């Protein structure tokens, strides 16, 4: 929203409009939505590793690695978007910088949630290895 409202005539003249347009383009949401679907599928596969005694150790390791990679990648994407928004702040319409900062907080929350999911997978996988 902050980038969408940094589109005034004076923003075009100052170059802020171009930075706002670049930010809007870079903050594509569809990969984040796909990550949610990928995480759900990876978790279902991970659950199978806990119950399937016939699964090979290599297959289990591959499924565990995939399950860990999705929240890890999400943390990286959130971090990159936070950096992009933070870089945009000096160019943002000063009447709406709070919305840009809210976006940073939302991404930070998503990154923390992804970290928690990843941490839970690691703990559970390690505990299951000793059962």
Short mmCIF file of N, CA and C in Angstrom, two decimals:
data_model
loop_
_atom_site.label_atom_id
_atom_site.label_comp_id
_atom_site.label_asym_id
_atom_site.label_seq_id
_atom_site.Cartn_x
_atom_site.Cartn_y
_atom_site.Cartn_z
N UNK A 1 0.82 -1.19 0.00
CA UNK A 1 0.00 0.00 0.00
C UNK A 1 0.87 1.26 0.00
N UNK A 2 1.95 1.23 0.77
CA UNK A 2 2.82 2.41 0.82
C UNK A 2 3.42 2.69 -0.54
N UNK A 3 3.81 1.65 -1.26
CA UNK A 3 4.37 1.85 -2.60
C UNK A 3 3.28 2.31 -3.56
N UNK A 4 2.08 1.79 -3.40
CA UNK A 4 0.97 2.19 -4.27
C UNK A 4 0.62 3.67 -4.09
N UNK A 5 0.83 4.19 -2.87
CA UNK A 5 0.54 5.59 -2.62
C UNK A 5 1.76 6.50 -2.79
N UNK A 6 2.83 5.95 -3.29
CA UNK A 6 4.00 6.77 -3.63
C UNK A 6 4.03 6.88 -5.15
N UNK A 7 2.98 7.49 -5.68
CA UNK A 7 2.80 7.57 -7.13
C UNK A 7 2.35 8.98 -7.55
N UNK A 8 2.57 9.94 -6.68
CA UNK A 8 2.14 11.31 -6.98
C UNK A 8 3.08 11.95 -7.99
N UNK A 9 2.66 13.12 -8.47
CA UNK A 9 3.48 13.85 -9.45
C UNK A 9 4.87 14.13 -8.88
N UNK A 10 4.93 14.59 -7.63
CA UNK A 10 6.24 14.87 -7.05
C UNK A 10 7.07 13.60 -6.85
N UNK A 11 6.40 12.44 -6.70
CA UNK A 11 7.12 11.17 -6.60
C UNK A 11 7.72 10.78 -7.95
N UNK A 12 7.02 11.09 -9.01
CA UNK A 12 7.55 10.83 -10.35
C UNK A 12 8.78 11.71 -10.61
N UNK A 13 8.67 12.96 -10.20
CA UNK A 13 9.77 13.91 -10.42
C UNK A 13 11.00 13.56 -9.58
N UNK A 14 10.79 13.05 -8.39
CA UNK A 14 11.92 12.76 -7.50
C UNK A 14 12.55 11.39 -7.75
N UNK A 15 11.85 10.55 -8.50
CA UNK A 15 12.35 9.19 -8.73
C UNK A 15 11.77 8.18 -7.75
N UNK A 16 11.01 8.66 -6.76
CA UNK A 16 10.42 7.76 -5.78
C UNK A 16 9.39 6.83 -6.43
N UNK A 17 8.71 7.33 -7.46
CA UNK A 17 7.72 6.50 -8.17
C UNK A 17 8.38 5.26 -8.76
N UNK A 18 9.54 5.43 -9.36
CA UNK A 18 10.25 4.29 -9.95
C UNK A 18 10.63 3.28 -8.88
N UNK A 19 11.07 3.77 -7.72
CA UNK A 19 11.43 2.88 -6.61
C UNK A 19 10.18 2.17 -6.09
N UNK A 20 9.07 2.87 -6.03
CA UNK A 20 7.80 2.27 -5.59
C UNK A 20 7.36 1.19 -6.58
N UNK A 21 7.46 1.48 -7.85
CA UNK A 21 7.09 0.50 -8.88
C UNK A 21 7.97 -0.74 -8.80
N UNK A 22 9.26 -0.52 -8.61
CA UNK A 22 10.19 -1.66 -8.47
C UNK A 22 9.82 -2.51 -7.25
N UNK A 23 9.47 -1.85 -6.15
CA UNK A 23 9.11 -2.58 -4.94
C UNK A 23 7.84 -3.41 -5.17
N UNK A 24 6.84 -2.81 -5.79
CA UNK A 24 5.59 -3.53 -6.07
C UNK A 24 5.88 -4.77 -6.91
N UNK A 25 6.71 -4.62 -7.90
CA UNK A 25 7.06 -5.76 -8.77
C UNK A 25 7.81 -6.84 -8.01
N UNK A 26 8.73 -6.44 -7.13
CA UNK A 26 9.57 -7.42 -6.43
C UNK A 26 8.82 -8.16 -5.34
N UNK A 27 7.74 -7.58 -4.83
CA UNK A 27 7.00 -8.21 -3.73
C UNK A 27 5.88 -9.11 -4.25
N UNK A 28 6.19 -9.92 -5.21
CA UNK A 28 5.21 -10.85 -5.79
C UNK A 28 4.75 -11.85 -4.72
N UNK A 29 3.46 -11.96 -4.54
CA UNK A 29 2.93 -12.79 -3.46
C UNK A 29 2.72 -14.25 -3.86
N UNK A 30 2.56 -14.54 -5.14
CA UNK A 30 2.24 -15.92 -5.53
C UNK A 30 3.30 -16.94 -5.10
N UNK A 31 4.61 -16.62 -5.11
CA UNK A 31 5.56 -17.61 -4.60
C UNK A 31 5.38 -17.90 -3.09
N UNK A 32 4.92 -16.90 -2.35
CA UNK A 32 4.69 -17.11 -0.92
C UNK A 32 3.47 -18.01 -0.69
N UNK A 33 2.45 -17.83 -1.51
CA UNK A 33 1.27 -18.69 -1.41
C UNK A 33 1.61 -20.11 -1.82
N UNK A 34 2.43 -20.26 -2.84
CA UNK A 34 2.88 -21.58 -3.27
C UNK A 34 3.70 -22.26 -2.16
N UNK A 35 4.50 -21.48 -1.45
CA UNK A 35 5.30 -22.03 -0.35
C UNK A 35 4.38 -22.62 0.72
N UNK A 36 3.24 -21.99 0.97
CA UNK A 36 2.30 -22.52 1.96
C UNK A 36 1.77 -23.88 1.51
N UNK A 37 1.42 -23.99 0.23
CA UNK A 37 0.95 -25.27 -0.30
C UNK A 37 2.06 -26.32 -0.27
N UNK A 38 3.27 -25.91 -0.65
CA UNK A 38 4.42 -26.83 -0.62
C UNK A 38 4.70 -27.32 0.79
N UNK A 39 4.57 -26.42 1.77
CA UNK A 39 4.81 -26.80 3.16
C UNK A 39 3.79 -27.82 3.63
N UNK A 40 2.53 -27.62 3.26
CA UNK A 40 1.49 -28.58 3.66
C UNK A 40 1.78 -29.97 3.07
N UNK A 41 2.18 -30.01 1.81
CA UNK A 41 2.50 -31.29 1.17
C UNK A 41 3.74 -31.93 1.81
N UNK A 42 4.74 -31.11 2.08
CA UNK A 42 5.97 -31.63 2.70
C UNK A 42 5.70 -32.16 4.09
N UNK A 43 4.82 -31.50 4.83
CA UNK A 43 4.49 -31.96 6.17
C UNK A 43 3.75 -33.30 6.11
N UNK A 44 2.85 -33.45 5.16
CA UNK A 44 2.15 -34.73 5.00
C UNK A 44 3.17 -35.84 4.71
N UNK A 45 4.13 -35.55 3.85
CA UNK A 45 5.18 -36.54 3.55
C UNK A 45 6.02 -36.82 4.81
N UNK A 46 6.32 -35.78 5.56
CA UNK A 46 7.11 -35.94 6.77
C UNK A 46 6.37 -36.84 7.77
N UNK A 47 5.08 -36.66 7.90
CA UNK A 47 4.29 -37.51 8.79
C UNK A 47 4.39 -38.98 8.38
N UNK A 48 4.45 -39.22 7.08
CA UNK A 48 4.60 -40.61 6.61
C UNK A 48 5.91 -41.22 7.11
N UNK A 49 6.96 -40.40 7.19
CA UNK A 49 8.25 -40.95 7.64
C UNK A 49 8.19 -41.41 9.09
N UNK A 50 7.29 -40.84 9.87
CA UNK A 50 7.18 -41.20 11.27
C UNK A 50 6.44 -42.52 11.46
N UNK A 51 5.66 -42.93 10.44
CA UNK A 51 4.80 -44.09 10.59
C UNK A 51 5.20 -45.27 9.70
N UNK A 52 5.90 -45.01 8.62
CA UNK A 52 6.20 -46.04 7.62
C UNK A 52 7.54 -46.71 7.94
N UNK A 53 7.48 -47.90 8.50
CA UNK A 53 8.69 -48.63 8.86
C UNK A 53 9.40 -49.24 7.65
N UNK A 54 8.71 -49.27 6.51
CA UNK A 54 9.32 -49.87 5.32
C UNK A 54 10.09 -48.85 4.48
N UNK A 55 9.99 -47.58 4.83
CA UNK A 55 10.65 -46.53 4.06
C UNK A 55 12.16 -46.61 4.26
N UNK A 56 12.90 -46.45 3.16
CA UNK A 56 14.36 -46.52 3.25
C UNK A 56 14.91 -45.28 3.96
N UNK A 57 16.05 -45.41 4.60
CA UNK A 57 16.67 -44.24 5.24
C UNK A 57 16.96 -43.11 4.26
N UNK A 58 17.32 -43.45 3.03
CA UNK A 58 17.58 -42.41 2.02
C UNK A 58 16.31 -41.64 1.67
N UNK A 59 15.20 -42.36 1.54
CA UNK A 59 13.94 -41.70 1.22
C UNK A 59 13.50 -40.81 2.38
N UNK A 60 13.66 -41.31 3.61
CA UNK A 60 13.32 -40.50 4.78
C UNK A 60 14.17 -39.23 4.83
N UNK A 61 15.45 -39.38 4.57
CA UNK A 61 16.36 -38.23 4.60
C UNK A 61 15.97 -37.20 3.54
N UNK A 62 15.57 -37.67 2.37
CA UNK A 62 15.17 -36.75 1.30
C UNK A 62 13.89 -36.00 1.67
N UNK A 63 12.94 -36.70 2.26
CA UNK A 63 11.69 -36.07 2.68
C UNK A 63 11.96 -35.06 3.80
N UNK A 64 12.81 -35.43 4.75
CA UNK A 64 13.14 -34.51 5.85
C UNK A 64 13.85 -33.27 5.33
N UNK A 65 14.76 -33.46 4.39
CA UNK A 65 15.48 -32.31 3.82
C UNK A 65 14.53 -31.37 3.10
N UNK A 66 13.57 -31.93 2.36
CA UNK A 66 12.59 -31.10 1.66
C UNK A 66 11.73 -30.33 2.67
N UNK A 67 11.29 -31.03 3.72
CA UNK A 67 10.45 -30.38 4.73
C UNK A 67 11.19 -29.23 5.40
N UNK A 68 12.47 -29.39 5.63
CA UNK A 68 13.28 -28.32 6.25
C UNK A 68 13.57 -27.19 5.27
N UNK A 69 13.69 -27.51 4.00
CA UNK A 69 14.08 -26.49 3.02
C UNK A 69 12.99 -25.45 2.79
N UNK A 70 11.74 -25.85 2.92
CA UNK A 70 10.64 -24.92 2.61
C UNK A 70 10.57 -23.78 3.63
N UNK A 71 10.52 -24.04 4.93
CA UNK A 71 10.50 -22.90 5.86
C UNK A 71 11.82 -22.12 5.85
N UNK A 72 12.92 -22.81 5.56
CA UNK A 72 14.21 -22.11 5.47
C UNK A 72 14.17 -21.11 4.32
N UNK A 73 13.66 -21.54 3.16
CA UNK A 73 13.55 -20.65 2.00
C UNK A 73 12.59 -19.50 2.30
N UNK A 74 11.51 -19.80 3.01
CA UNK A 74 10.56 -18.74 3.36
C UNK A 74 11.22 -17.68 4.23
N UNK A 75 12.05 -18.10 5.19
CA UNK A 75 12.78 -17.13 6.01
C UNK A 75 13.67 -16.25 5.13
N UNK A 76 14.33 -16.85 4.16
CA UNK A 76 15.22 -16.10 3.26
C UNK A 76 14.42 -15.10 2.42
N UNK A 77 13.26 -15.53 1.93
CA UNK A 77 12.43 -14.63 1.11
C UNK A 77 11.91 -13.47 1.96
N UNK A 78 11.45 -13.77 3.17
CA UNK A 78 10.98 -12.70 4.07
C UNK A 78 12.11 -11.71 4.35
N UNK A 79 13.29 -12.22 4.62
CA UNK A 79 14.44 -11.35 4.87
C UNK A 79 14.72 -10.45 3.67
N UNK A 80 14.71 -11.02 2.48
CA UNK A 80 14.97 -10.22 1.27
C UNK A 80 13.90 -9.14 1.09
N UNK A 81 12.64 -9.48 1.34
CA UNK A 81 11.56 -8.49 1.20
C UNK A 81 11.68 -7.40 2.26
N UNK A 82 12.07 -7.76 3.47
CA UNK A 82 12.27 -6.76 4.52
C UNK A 82 13.35 -5.77 4.10
N UNK A 83 14.43 -6.27 3.55
CA UNK A 83 15.51 -5.40 3.08
C UNK A 83 15.00 -4.48 1.98
N UNK A 84 14.20 -5.02 1.05
CA UNK A 84 13.66 -4.20 -0.04
C UNK A 84 12.76 -3.09 0.50
N UNK A 85 11.88 -3.43 1.43
CA UNK A 85 10.98 -2.41 1.99
C UNK A 85 11.78 -1.39 2.78
N UNK A 86 12.74 -1.84 3.55
CA UNK A 86 13.56 -0.91 4.33
C UNK A 86 14.32 0.05 3.41
N UNK A 87 14.81 -0.45 2.29
CA UNK A 87 15.51 0.41 1.33
C UNK A 87 14.56 1.41 0.68
N UNK A 88 13.30 1.05 0.58
CA UNK A 88 12.30 1.93 -0.01
C UNK A 88 11.86 3.04 0.94
N UNK A 89 11.94 2.82 2.24
CA UNK A 89 11.43 3.77 3.23
C UNK A 89 11.87 5.22 3.00
N UNK A 90 13.14 5.50 2.68
CA UNK A 90 13.52 6.91 2.48
C UNK A 90 12.82 7.56 1.28
N UNK A 91 12.26 6.76 0.39
CA UNK A 91 11.61 7.28 -0.81
C UNK A 91 10.09 7.25 -0.70
N UNK A 92 9.61 6.64 0.35
CA UNK A 92 8.17 6.42 0.54
C UNK A 92 7.46 7.74 0.81
N UNK A 93 6.23 7.82 0.33
CA UNK A 93 5.34 8.93 0.67
C UNK A 93 5.34 9.04 2.20
N UNK A 94 5.77 10.16 2.72
CA UNK A 94 5.95 10.32 4.17
C UNK A 94 4.64 10.19 4.95
N UNK A 95 3.51 10.35 4.27
CA UNK A 95 2.22 10.23 4.94
C UNK A 95 1.82 8.77 5.20
N UNK A 96 2.59 7.84 4.64
CA UNK A 96 2.17 6.44 4.73
C UNK A 96 3.32 5.49 5.04
N UNK A 97 4.40 6.00 5.57
CA UNK A 97 5.53 5.13 5.92
C UNK A 97 5.14 4.08 6.96
N UNK A 98 4.14 4.41 7.78
CA UNK A 98 3.71 3.43 8.79
C UNK A 98 3.24 2.14 8.13
N UNK A 99 2.61 2.22 6.97
CA UNK A 99 2.16 1.01 6.28
C UNK A 99 3.34 0.18 5.79
N UNK A 100 4.38 0.85 5.33
CA UNK A 100 5.58 0.12 4.91
C UNK A 100 6.20 -0.59 6.11
N UNK A 101 6.22 0.09 7.25
CA UNK A 101 6.78 -0.52 8.46
C UNK A 101 5.92 -1.68 8.94
N UNK A 102 4.61 -1.58 8.79
CA UNK A 102 3.73 -2.70 9.12
C UNK A 102 4.07 -3.91 8.24
N UNK A 103 4.35 -3.65 6.97
CA UNK A 103 4.77 -4.73 6.07
C UNK A 103 6.03 -5.42 6.57
N UNK A 104 6.97 -4.64 7.07
CA UNK A 104 8.20 -5.21 7.64
C UNK A 104 7.85 -6.10 8.83
N UNK A 105 6.97 -5.62 9.69
CA UNK A 105 6.58 -6.41 10.87
C UNK A 105 5.85 -7.69 10.47
N UNK A 106 5.02 -7.60 9.45
CA UNK A 106 4.30 -8.80 9.00
C UNK A 106 5.29 -9.83 8.44
N UNK A 107 6.24 -9.37 7.66
CA UNK A 107 7.25 -10.29 7.13
C UNK A 107 8.12 -10.87 8.23
N UNK A 108 8.44 -10.06 9.22
CA UNK A 108 9.22 -10.56 10.35
C UNK A 108 8.43 -11.65 11.09
N UNK A 109 7.14 -11.44 11.25
CA UNK A 109 6.29 -12.45 11.88
C UNK A 109 6.24 -13.73 11.07
N UNK A 110 6.13 -13.60 9.77
CA UNK A 110 6.12 -14.79 8.91
C UNK A 110 7.46 -15.52 9.00
N UNK A 111 8.54 -14.78 9.06
CA UNK A 111 9.87 -15.40 9.18
C UNK A 111 10.00 -16.12 10.52
N UNK A 112 9.50 -15.51 11.59
CA UNK A 112 9.55 -16.16 12.90
C UNK A 112 8.71 -17.44 12.92
N UNK A 113 7.55 -17.39 12.28
CA UNK A 113 6.70 -18.58 12.20
C UNK A 113 7.40 -19.68 11.41
N UNK A 114 8.04 -19.32 10.30
CA UNK A 114 8.77 -20.30 9.50
C UNK A 114 9.92 -20.89 10.30
N UNK A 115 10.59 -20.06 11.07
CA UNK A 115 11.68 -20.54 11.93
C UNK A 115 11.15 -21.56 12.95
N UNK A 116 10.01 -21.26 13.54
CA UNK A 116 9.41 -22.16 14.53
C UNK A 116 9.06 -23.50 13.88
N UNK A 117 8.48 -23.46 12.69
CA UNK A 117 8.14 -24.69 11.97
C UNK A 117 9.40 -25.49 11.70
N UNK A 118 10.42 -24.83 11.20
CA UNK A 118 11.69 -25.51 10.89
C UNK A 118 12.29 -26.11 12.16
N UNK A 119 12.27 -25.34 13.23
CA UNK A 119 12.82 -25.82 14.50
C UNK A 119 12.04 -27.04 15.00
N UNK A 120 10.73 -27.01 14.86
CA UNK A 120 9.90 -28.15 15.28
C UNK A 120 10.22 -29.39 14.48
N UNK A 121 10.42 -29.24 13.17
CA UNK A 121 10.77 -30.37 12.32
C UNK A 121 12.11 -30.97 12.77
N UNK A 122 13.06 -30.10 13.06
CA UNK A 122 14.39 -30.58 13.48
C UNK A 122 14.28 -31.33 14.80
N UNK A 123 13.58 -30.76 15.76
CA UNK A 123 13.45 -31.40 17.07
C UNK A 123 12.75 -32.75 16.93
N UNK A 124 11.67 -32.79 16.19
CA UNK A 124 10.93 -34.03 16.05
C UNK A 124 11.76 -35.08 15.32
N UNK A 125 12.45 -34.68 14.28
CA UNK A 125 13.28 -35.62 13.51
C UNK A 125 14.39 -36.20 14.38
N UNK A 126 15.04 -35.35 15.17
CA UNK A 126 16.12 -35.81 16.04
C UNK A 126 15.55 -36.75 17.11
N UNK A 127 14.42 -36.39 17.70
CA UNK A 127 13.82 -37.25 18.73
C UNK A 127 13.41 -38.60 18.16
N UNK A 128 12.85 -38.60 16.95
CA UNK A 128 12.42 -39.86 16.33
C UNK A 128 13.62 -40.76 16.01
N UNK A 129 14.75 -40.17 15.76
CA UNK A 129 15.94 -40.97 15.44
C UNK A 129 16.39 -41.79 16.63
N UNK A 130 16.03 -41.36 17.84
CA UNK A 130 16.48 -42.06 19.05
C UNK A 130 15.40 -42.94 19.66
N UNK A 131 14.23 -42.99 19.01
CA UNK A 131 13.14 -43.82 19.56
C UNK A 131 13.27 -45.23 19.07
#
